[in-house]
Tab-separated table of N, CA and C in Angstrom:
chain	number	residue	atom	x	y	z
A	1	MET	N	35.658	47.548	59.175
A	1	MET	CA	36.638	48.556	58.833
A	1	MET	C	36.833	49.559	59.971
A	2	GLN	N	35.751	49.832	60.713
A	2	GLN	CA	35.867	50.766	61.843
A	2	GLN	C	36.762	50.194	62.931
A	3	ILE	N	36.756	48.879	63.102
A	3	ILE	CA	37.595	48.264	64.137
A	3	ILE	C	39.064	48.472	63.816
A	4	ILE	N	39.429	48.337	62.558
A	4	ILE	CA	40.832	48.541	62.160
A	4	ILE	C	41.219	50.009	62.371
A	5	GLY	N	40.345	50.923	62.039
A	5	GLY	CA	40.615	52.345	62.264
A	5	GLY	C	40.768	52.660	63.742
A	6	ALA	N	39.922	52.067	64.576
A	6	ALA	CA	40.020	52.287	66.023
A	6	ALA	C	41.322	51.708	66.559
A	7	LEU	N	41.714	50.536	66.071
A	7	LEU	CA	42.972	49.926	66.519
A	7	LEU	C	44.176	50.767	66.099
A	8	VAL	N	44.137	51.309	64.883
A	8	VAL	CA	45.233	52.171	64.427
A	8	VAL	C	45.289	53.440	65.279
A	9	ALA	N	44.137	54.021	65.576
A	9	ALA	CA	44.102	55.219	66.419
A	9	ALA	C	44.641	54.919	67.813
A	10	LEU	N	44.248	53.784	68.385
A	10	LEU	CA	44.769	53.410	69.705
A	10	LEU	C	46.273	53.169	69.655
A	11	LEU	N	46.754	52.575	68.574
A	11	LEU	CA	48.188	52.341	68.428
A	11	LEU	C	48.953	53.655	68.362
A	12	ILE	N	48.413	54.625	67.638
A	12	ILE	CA	49.064	55.938	67.546
A	12	ILE	C	49.069	56.635	68.896
A	13	VAL	N	47.955	56.590	69.609
A	13	VAL	CA	47.879	57.204	70.937
A	13	VAL	C	48.862	56.533	71.890
A	14	ALA	N	48.931	55.211	71.861
A	14	ALA	CA	49.865	54.484	72.723
A	14	ALA	C	51.306	54.844	72.378
A	15	PHE	N	51.592	55.008	71.094
A	15	PHE	CA	52.942	55.378	70.659
A	15	PHE	C	53.322	56.754	71.195
A	16	VAL	N	52.423	57.724	71.069
A	16	VAL	CA	52.697	59.087	71.543
A	16	VAL	C	52.865	59.101	73.059
A	17	VAL	N	52.011	58.396	73.773
A	17	VAL	CA	52.112	58.347	75.238
A	17	VAL	C	53.427	57.708	75.654
A	18	SER	N	53.838	56.646	74.980
A	18	SER	CA	55.105	55.996	75.342
A	18	SER	C	56.289	56.900	75.042
A	19	LEU	N	56.212	57.674	73.959
A	19	LEU	CA	57.294	58.625	73.670
A	19	LEU	C	57.395	59.700	74.751
A	20	VAL	N	56.260	60.224	75.182
A	20	VAL	CA	56.258	61.269	76.218
A	20	VAL	C	56.801	60.715	77.532
A	21	ILE	N	56.364	59.539	77.909
A	21	ILE	CA	56.841	58.935	79.164
A	21	ILE	C	58.342	58.662	79.085
A	22	SER	N	58.807	58.157	77.961
A	22	SER	CA	60.229	57.890	77.784
A	22	SER	C	61.042	59.183	77.885
A	23	PHE	N	60.542	60.249	77.288
A	23	PHE	CA	61.222	61.544	77.340
A	23	PHE	C	61.316	62.049	78.774
A	24	LEU	N	60.212	61.961	79.512
A	24	LEU	CA	60.216	62.434	80.896
A	24	LEU	C	61.130	61.603	81.777
A	25	VAL	N	61.153	60.294	81.567
A	25	VAL	CA	62.026	59.424	82.356
A	25	VAL	C	63.485	59.758	82.079
A	26	ASN	N	63.815	60.039	80.821
A	26	ASN	CA	65.198	60.397	80.502
A	26	ASN	C	65.601	61.713	81.143
A	27	ILE	N	64.683	62.663	81.210
A	27	ILE	CA	64.989	63.942	81.859
A	27	ILE	C	65.242	63.730	83.348
A	28	VAL	N	64.382	62.958	84.012
A	28	VAL	CA	64.543	62.705	85.452
A	28	VAL	C	65.824	61.926	85.713
A	29	ALA	N	66.111	60.927	84.883
A	29	ALA	CA	67.336	60.136	85.068
A	29	ALA	C	68.567	61.014	84.878
A	30	GLY	N	68.527	61.911	83.902
A	30	GLY	CA	69.653	62.819	83.695
A	30	GLY	C	69.849	63.752	84.874
A	31	ALA	N	68.754	64.266	85.415
A	31	ALA	CA	68.852	65.158	86.575
A	31	ALA	C	69.396	64.411	87.786
A	32	LEU	N	68.946	63.185	87.980
A	32	LEU	CA	69.437	62.408	89.122
A	32	LEU	C	70.903	62.028	88.953
A	33	SER	N	71.344	61.825	87.724
A	33	SER	CA	72.753	61.474	87.524
A	33	SER	C	73.659	62.674	87.795
A	34	MET	N	73.148	63.901	87.626
A	34	MET	CA	73.939	65.099	87.907
A	34	MET	C	73.878	65.501	89.369
A	35	LEU	N	73.001	64.904	90.142
A	35	LEU	CA	72.788	65.300	91.531
A	35	LEU	C	74.053	65.258	92.393
A	36	PRO	N	74.878	64.213	92.347
A	36	PRO	CA	76.080	64.214	93.201
A	36	PRO	C	77.034	65.365	92.890
A	37	ALA	N	77.243	65.664	91.620
A	37	ALA	CA	78.150	66.757	91.256
A	37	ALA	C	77.591	68.096	91.722
A	38	ILE	N	76.303	68.306	91.552
A	38	ILE	CA	75.690	69.563	91.989
A	38	ILE	C	75.726	69.678	93.508
A	39	PHE	N	75.544	68.557	94.201
A	39	PHE	CA	75.615	68.566	95.661
A	39	PHE	C	77.009	68.974	96.129
A	40	VAL	N	78.032	68.451	95.496
A	40	VAL	CA	79.408	68.796	95.865
A	40	VAL	C	79.661	70.281	95.615
A	41	ILE	N	79.195	70.796	94.495
A	41	ILE	CA	79.397	72.214	94.187
A	41	ILE	C	78.683	73.097	95.203
A	42	VAL	N	77.454	72.747	95.550
A	42	VAL	CA	76.699	73.535	96.532
A	42	VAL	C	77.340	73.441	97.914
A	43	ALA	N	77.836	72.269	98.281
A	43	ALA	CA	78.491	72.113	99.584
A	43	ALA	C	79.768	72.947	99.653
A	44	ILE	N	80.555	72.955	98.581
A	44	ILE	CA	81.778	73.771	98.562
A	44	ILE	C	81.418	75.244	98.677
A	45	TRP	N	80.406	75.678	97.914
A	45	TRP	CA	79.984	77.077	97.965
A	45	TRP	C	79.508	77.443	99.369
A	46	PHE	N	78.764	76.533	100.017
A	46	PHE	CA	78.242	76.771	101.365
A	46	PHE	C	79.382	76.957	102.365
A	47	PHE	N	80.380	76.072	102.325
A	47	PHE	CA	81.457	76.157	103.307
A	47	PHE	C	82.431	77.296	102.999
A	48	VAL	N	82.580	77.674	101.740
A	48	VAL	CA	83.429	78.815	101.400
A	48	VAL	C	82.818	80.100	101.940
A	49	ARG	N	81.505	80.162	101.944
A	49	ARG	CA	80.820	81.357	102.466
A	49	ARG	C	80.763	81.375	103.998
A	50	GLY	N	81.339	80.414	104.658
A	50	GLY	CA	81.401	80.419	106.111
A	50	GLY	C	80.561	79.348	106.767
A	51	GLY	N	79.782	78.620	106.047
A	51	GLY	CA	79.016	77.516	106.600
A	51	GLY	C	77.871	77.941	107.496
A	52	LYS	N	77.387	79.147	107.314
A	52	LYS	CA	76.275	79.620	108.134
A	52	LYS	C	75.096	79.954	107.238
A	53	ILE	N	73.922	79.700	107.757
A	53	ILE	CA	72.696	80.050	107.045
A	53	ILE	C	72.072	81.226	107.767
A	54	HIS	N	71.840	82.282	107.026
A	54	HIS	CA	71.241	83.483	107.613
A	54	HIS	C	69.877	83.692	106.971
A	55	VAL	N	68.844	83.504	107.767
A	55	VAL	CA	67.480	83.704	107.285
A	55	VAL	C	66.931	84.925	107.990
A	56	GLU	N	66.423	85.851	107.209
A	56	GLU	CA	65.928	87.099	107.779
A	56	GLU	C	64.464	87.280	107.394
A	57	PHE	N	63.619	87.420	108.385
A	57	PHE	CA	62.197	87.654	108.152
A	57	PHE	C	61.894	89.122	108.396
A	58	PRO	N	61.095	89.729	107.536
A	58	PRO	CA	60.764	91.142	107.740
A	58	PRO	C	59.850	91.316	108.955
A	59	ASP	N	60.004	92.457	109.614
A	59	ASP	CA	59.132	92.782	110.738
A	59	ASP	C	57.739	93.098	110.222
A	60	ARG	N	56.778	93.055	111.147
A	60	ARG	CA	55.413	93.411	110.783
A	60	ARG	C	55.360	94.863	110.300
A	61	ARG	N	56.140	95.708	110.931
A	61	ARG	CA	56.145	97.113	110.550
A	61	ARG	C	56.618	97.292	109.104
A	62	ASP	N	57.613	96.501	108.703
A	62	ASP	CA	58.105	96.585	107.329
A	62	ASP	C	57.035	96.104	106.344
A	63	ARG	N	56.319	95.055	106.694
A	63	ARG	CA	55.266	94.548	105.805
A	63	ARG	C	54.143	95.559	105.671
A	64	ASP	N	53.778	96.218	106.785
A	64	ASP	CA	52.700	97.198	106.735
A	64	ASP	C	53.113	98.402	105.894
A	65	ARG	N	54.377	98.748	105.949
A	65	ARG	CA	54.873	99.867	105.164
A	65	ARG	C	54.841	99.551	103.676
A	66	LEU	N	55.100	98.298	103.303
A	66	LEU	CA	55.081	97.907	101.897
A	66	LEU	C	53.671	97.926	101.327
A	67	ASN	N	52.678	97.648	102.168
A	67	ASN	CA	51.297	97.672	101.676
A	67	ASN	C	50.851	99.076	101.647
């Protein structure tokens, strides 16, 4: 009787794990399917703003002042 209980428990665990994996795969697949549209939107936004990337790092003096 313990063997049947262990098999049922393993079946339930396998079922839950397969549901979680299926859910995660669907989320990733959905995100990847939206990727081209999001890329186009980001590219349009980038070029409308002038197509330049401005990265500004704070000076050491500014960091020391913040501490």
